Amino acid sequence: MDYEELAQLLSDASSLDASPQEPPPPPPPDSPLRLYDSSRGAIARERSQRPFSQQQRLLSTLDDDSLVGLVNTFDRPTQRARLRRPAAPADDAADAEDDPCIVTSSPEPPSSVVPSTPPASSRLSESDSSSDRSRSSSPTAARVGPLKFGDYAQYFSDKTAHQHSRDEYMRKLYQDALNGGREYPPIFKDCTIYINGRTFPDRLQLHQKIIIHGGSFKHFLSGKKSVTHIVASNLTAKKRIEFQNYKVVAPAWITESIAASKRLPWQDYALITGEYGQQKLQIARPPAAALPAPEQQPADGFDANSLDCKQPGFLQSFFAKSRLHQLSAWKADLRALFCEKYVEGAHLQPPPKGARLAIFHVDFDCFFATVSALSDARYDLSRDPLAVAHGNNSSEIASCNYVARSFGVKNGMWVRSARRLCPNLICLPYNFEQYEVNSKLLYQILAGSGFFQMILPISIDEAICVKYLDGLPDGDASAHQQCEAITRQIRRDVFDATNGCTVSIGCSNSLVLARLALKKAKPNGQCVMASLEQDSIDAFIEELPLRDLPGVGATIVDKVQQHILFEQTAEPTIGDLKRNSSLQLLASKLGTKTGHKLHLFLSGKDDEENSRVLRDPLDYFARKSISVDINYAIRFDTIHEIDEFIDRICEHLTTKLGELDMVTPQVTLKVTRRCEHAPIEPAKYLGSGECDTFSRSSRFGVPTCEAGLISTEVKSSFRMLGCPPKDLRGIAVQLNKLEKVSDRVCQLRLPFREQDASSAGSRFPALNVNAFNSLPGALKEDVRTELLKRKINLPPSPPSKRSASNSPVKDYWGRHGKRTETLKQEMPSTLDEDFMNHLPTQIQREIKWDHAIVKKASSSVRNRLSRKGTGVLNLSKNRPSKPEAVKFQSLERPLGISRLIKSWIDDTIDNGPHIDDLNLFDKYLTKLAAKGKTHHILKIARTMSSHLEYHSSFTKSNPQGRQEWEEYLLIRMIPTLTASAAKSDSGVQVTFDL
DNA sequence: CCGGTGTGGTAG
DNA sequence: ATCGCTACCACACCGG
C-alpha cells in the first residue's frame, strides 16, 4: 500500500468530518483487528525485546507519590478534550448480555446503570498474577461503546459474537435502515436456515430476508439439529441423500412466505418429494430428473471410492472406516453411559471405603477377528489364520486370531509383512455393526448376572467388574471358588449369546493383578487368584513380560533395558525388573510418578492413579476434553483448503460439544508435518510417513462452544506453526478443560458494588487522568509502563462531549479512522477483563505485547513493513502476504472502479478484506454519498454483490473471506446506500433486489 | 514454589 | 490402494 497516498486520502476524507481534532495520523502499518495477520505478533515481539529507554529507567527510580505528582503537573485543560468514546446509551444495555463486544469498560463512572469496569486495583489485589498486570491496558479498549452503524470493523474483528446476537444486531440494523425502525413480521421465527449452493434470489438476499423476518441463518451445516430448513434451488443426488432428513425447500418458500406475510407450509416447496421420513426409498430410487451429471458427483465429496480430504464428506467417510476412531468413539459412549447410569444408581453402587474387592477383568479374545470370522461361514477360527484389515499391502491388521499369531503375525502389522510370515493369511473385512452387537451382549450379561456391584467399561470388548467380598474372611477358599464359578458362568453365557465369541477373564483383588491374570488366562481361559500371599503373588507375576503391566509400553521397556537392566534380555519380565531395581532407581530413571507406580505394580499393588477408577468412577470417567485427530489422507495444496478443513473439524467438534452441553476455554492445534527428508509420498497409501509434530494452544477467557470462534483461533494457530500446506500430513484439534454449561450458571461477574467498595481504600495517591493524557506522547508511554508495573491504575475517563454526536458515521470515524492515534493516545490503563476475554487469544497476545513495550514509533512504517518477514516463524513464506494495496483513485470512472473492486474481492476472497483498505474504501463511499452520487454507490454495491455471488459458485472459495465481504456489504454498503438515497432524494430506487 | 505450555507415552 | 483415533496422565521446561 502506498502510504503517502493513503495519508492523503485520509486527510481528504477527514475534512468531511465536521469536527476534526487532530492532524491526520500516520496510517496504521497493520491493524490489530486483522485476525489473520500473525506477522504483527512477530513484529511486536521483536519490538518488545528492545531495551528500556533512558527515560523509563529514570521513572523507575521515583517512588509512587513522586511519579504521580510528576504526572499531575501536566494537567493542561486545553488538552483535556481528547477523543473520547460516547457513553453507551441505555437501550444498548439490553444487548450487552449476548454481545461480548458491548460488555466492556465503559467510560462512565461506576455509579452508572451501565456495567462498567471495576477499578483494576481491586482486581489486582485479589489476584496478584502477572497476567493480570500485563493485560491491564490495551489499545483495543478504545473500541468499546455501543455497536453503531458504521462499526463494522469491530463487528468483523469480533468473531466471538454469537450467531444469534449477530442476527439480532443485523435485524435491528435492517429495520432501522430499510423499514424506518419498524419491525417486520416474524415469519421465520424459530427457523434456522442454511442456504446450499447457488440460489435465486442469491445468498445475500435470502440471508437478509430471513434475518429481518425473525429467522436465523447458518453459514455452515453442522449438526443435524442445528438447522431447521435448508434452502436450495437444486440438489445433486448425493446432497439429496445427505439432506434427506432435513426440510429442504426452494427459495420461493422464503419469498412467497414474505409476500403472503405468513410462513407457508414448507412441504409445498419441498425439493425432496415424497413422505418425510421415508428416506430409504429415496436412497434406493432418487428421482431420475434430479440426477446430476456424472462429473458433478466427485465434487460433492460423497464418492464412495475416493478419500479426498478436500471434500466436505471426508471426515465422515474416514471415521466410518477407521477402527481407531470407532474404538475411541465406542469408549467415549460407554463412559458416558456409565456416568449416566451411575448417577441414576442403576446396577451400580458406590464402592465402600475399605472393602475387599474381587476384580474381574473381562476381555474378548481377538475380538474383531473372531466376530468377523463368525459372520463368514467359510472360515474356521481354530484352524485358519485370520486377520481383519481393509486392504492387502500397507493396510494395518486390526486384529488376528491365535492361529495367525502362531506364525508371528501381530496386531498393527501391515498385511504385506504378515503375509511374509504367514502366506495363507486370510484377510476379513471389518464388521463394525456386529462388533457393537456383541459388545452389547457382553455388557448385558455382565450387568444382568447380578454378580457384580460395579461394571467399569474399558472398551468395546473389555470391562472390569467389581465384586465386594463383604462377609468372607481373608483368604477364604470359598471366595476363591465363588470367583471361579462366576468366571466360568460369564464365559459360557457370553460364548452362547454371541454364538461363538470367547472371553478370557482374569480375577484378583487388585486391578494390576486382575490384568496380569487376564494376560495369563488368554486365550479363551480364566485365571483366578483371589487373596494370595505376597510370596505367591511374586511367584505368579515373576514370569510375565514387563510389557504386560498397565502403562508400560515400548518406550518404558526400552528405558528399563537401557538404564536399569543394561540389555539383558529381549523381552524383560516383571521379575527381571523387580530383582534389579529399587524405588529410587525407578523414580530417577523413569520419573517420580512413573517410578513409584511401577514399584507398586511390581508387588501387584495398584497405585493411586490406577485405582482412581474404583474410588471415584464418576470423576474418572468424566469427560475433560474432546478432540479430532486426522493423520491419514491429509494432502493439501493451499492454506485455504486447510482453513476449510479446520472449519469442518471445528463444526464437528462444536456439534459434539453442544450435545454434551459443554463449553471450552482452550483449544489446541496439533500439526503433523512431513519430515524434511521423508519422501512426499510414503510407503503407505495416503499415509503420513515420517513426521514431526507441533502444537499450539490458545485460550478463550470466556469458555465457548462456537465453531466460528474456535475455528478462527485454530487457523491462527496453524499460521503460527508455519507448516507449508503441502507438507501437512496430519491435523488435530482438541478442546481442553471442558466445563458443563449447567455447572457454570452465572459466574460471569462479581457484583460491581463489592469491587467498587474494595477499591475505595486504594493505597495509591490519586492520579489525575487529564494530566496523564496531557503528557507528551513518548513520555506518556513510559509513564504508563511504569504505572502499570506498580499496578497504579488510571481512573476511567469521563464521558466526552463527542458522545452527544447524533451521527453514527462520525462516531465511527472518530473511533476508527485514526486508529493509530487512538491506540497511542487513548489507551486506557485498565482493560476490561470481559472485553479481553472475548478477544481471540492471538489478539490478546498482541495487545499484551503492544502494551508491554514502550512505543516510540521510532521505526517508520516502511521499516516495520520490511521487517515483516523476520519473525522467528517465517510466516511470510506460508501465508499469502497482505493483498496488494487497493487504490481508489480514478474514483469517478465507473468502469475502473468496478474492475478494481472485482480484483480486490478476488485477492481477498480467502482471508477477507484488510481493514485498512476497508477504511479507505469507506472514505471513498462517504465522499460519493456527500456528493449525492447515489447511483454510483448503488452500482458498486451491485458489482460487489454479483461478484461475491460469482465467487460463491466455486466450491473452492473460502467461506471466511466471502462471509466477511458479505457482511461488509450487508452492514455497511446497504445502509450507506439507503442513507445516501434518502438524503439526496434523488429518486433512485434503492431496492437493490434486497 | 507455583502454574502454564508443549511434548511424549499409553491404551484400547 | 486404504481409512495411522483420541482421552488422559506425566514430564520437562520456563518465567514470575
Short mmCIF file of N, CA and C (backbone and C1' of nucleotides) in Angstrom, two decimals, chain A residues 328 459 462 515 553 555-556 695 697 699, chain B residues 3-12:
data_model
loop_
_atom_site.label_atom_id
_atom_site.label_comp_id
_atom_site.label_asym_id
_atom_site.label_seq_id
_atom_site.Cartn_x
_atom_site.Cartn_y
_atom_site.Cartn_z
N SER A 328 -12.28 -45.34 19.78
CA SER A 328 -12.37 -44.18 20.67
C SER A 328 -13.82 -43.76 20.89
N SER A 459 -13.53 -50.78 27.20
CA SER A 459 -13.64 -50.55 25.77
C SER A 459 -14.77 -51.41 25.22
N GLU A 462 -14.06 -54.98 26.37
CA GLU A 462 -13.35 -55.19 27.63
C GLU A 462 -14.04 -54.45 28.76
N ARG A 515 -5.46 -57.72 35.79
CA ARG A 515 -4.98 -57.55 34.42
C ARG A 515 -3.93 -58.58 34.06
N GLY A 553 4.74 -49.36 28.14
CA GLY A 553 4.75 -49.56 26.69
C GLY A 553 6.16 -49.75 26.19
N THR A 555 8.32 -47.71 24.98
CA THR A 555 9.32 -46.73 25.39
C THR A 555 9.83 -47.00 26.80
N ILE A 556 8.89 -47.32 27.69
CA ILE A 556 9.32 -47.56 29.06
C ILE A 556 10.14 -48.84 29.14
N SER A 695 2.59 -28.33 18.30
CA SER A 695 1.27 -27.99 18.81
C SER A 695 1.26 -26.58 19.38
N SER A 697 -1.56 -24.02 21.68
CA SER A 697 -2.88 -23.88 22.28
C SER A 697 -3.23 -22.41 22.44
N ARG A 699 -6.34 -19.73 24.34
CA ARG A 699 -7.40 -19.70 25.33
C ARG A 699 -8.48 -18.70 24.98
P DG B 3 -0.73 -23.45 41.90
"O5'" DG B 3 -0.68 -22.99 40.38
"C5'" DG B 3 -0.83 -21.61 40.02
"C4'" DG B 3 -0.42 -21.46 38.57
"C3'" DG B 3 -1.14 -22.44 37.65
"O3'" DG B 3 -1.70 -21.73 36.56
"C1'" DG B 3 1.20 -22.51 37.29
P DG B 4 -2.67 -22.48 35.56
"O5'" DG B 4 -1.89 -22.30 34.19
"C5'" DG B 4 -1.50 -20.98 33.78
"C4'" DG B 4 -0.43 -21.13 32.72
"C3'" DG B 4 -0.82 -22.13 31.64
"O3'" DG B 4 -1.06 -21.48 30.39
"C1'" DG B 4 1.41 -22.53 32.44
P DT B 5 -1.54 -22.35 29.21
"O5'" DT B 5 -0.20 -22.79 28.51
"C5'" DT B 5 0.74 -21.81 28.03
"C4'" DT B 5 1.88 -22.54 27.35
"C3'" DT B 5 1.40 -23.50 26.27
"O3'" DT B 5 2.08 -23.25 25.05
"C1'" DT B 5 2.81 -24.63 27.83
P DG B 6 1.64 -23.94 23.75
"O5'" DG B 6 2.70 -25.12 23.61
"C5'" DG B 6 4.09 -24.80 23.54
"C4'" DG B 6 4.88 -26.09 23.55
"C3'" DG B 6 4.44 -27.12 22.51
"O3'" DG B 6 5.62 -27.66 21.92
"C1'" DG B 6 4.38 -28.08 24.67
P DT B 7 5.54 -28.71 20.79
"O5'" DT B 7 5.89 -30.07 21.55
"C5'" DT B 7 7.13 -30.16 22.25
"C4'" DT B 7 7.20 -31.48 22.97
"C3'" DT B 7 6.87 -32.70 22.09
"O3'" DT B 7 7.99 -33.58 22.16
"C1'" DT B 7 5.70 -32.80 24.14
P DG B 8 8.01 -34.87 21.31
"O5'" DG B 8 7.65 -35.99 22.38
"C5'" DG B 8 8.10 -35.86 23.71
"C4'" DG B 8 7.74 -37.08 24.51
"C3'" DG B 8 7.48 -38.35 23.70
"O3'" DG B 8 8.03 -39.43 24.44
"C1'" DG B 8 5.54 -37.79 24.94
P DG B 9 8.09 -40.84 23.85
"O5'" DG B 9 7.07 -41.67 24.75
"C5'" DG B 9 7.06 -41.50 26.15
"C4'" DG B 9 5.86 -42.20 26.71
"C3'" DG B 9 5.49 -43.48 25.97
"O3'" DG B 9 5.46 -44.53 26.92
"C1'" DG B 9 3.58 -42.06 26.21
P DT B 10 5.22 -46.00 26.53
"O5'" DT B 10 3.66 -46.18 26.74
"C5'" DT B 10 3.11 -46.01 28.03
"C4'" DT B 10 1.62 -46.17 27.96
"C3'" DT B 10 1.16 -47.36 27.12
"O3'" DT B 10 0.57 -48.30 28.01
"C1'" DT B 10 -0.11 -45.38 26.65
P DA B 11 0.06 -49.64 27.45
"O5'" DA B 11 -1.50 -49.34 27.35
"C5'" DA B 11 -2.18 -48.76 28.45
"C4'" DA B 11 -3.62 -48.51 28.05
"C3'" DA B 11 -4.28 -49.70 27.37
"O3'" DA B 11 -5.63 -49.76 27.78
"C1'" DA B 11 -4.30 -47.87 25.90
P DG B 12 -6.16 -50.99 28.37
"O5'" DG B 12 -7.57 -51.07 27.64
"C5'" DG B 12 -7.69 -51.85 26.53
"C4'" DG B 12 -8.45 -51.05 25.48
"C3'" DG B 12 -8.84 -51.96 24.34
"O3'" DG B 12 -10.26 -52.00 24.28
"C1'" DG B 12 -7.92 -49.92 23.57
#
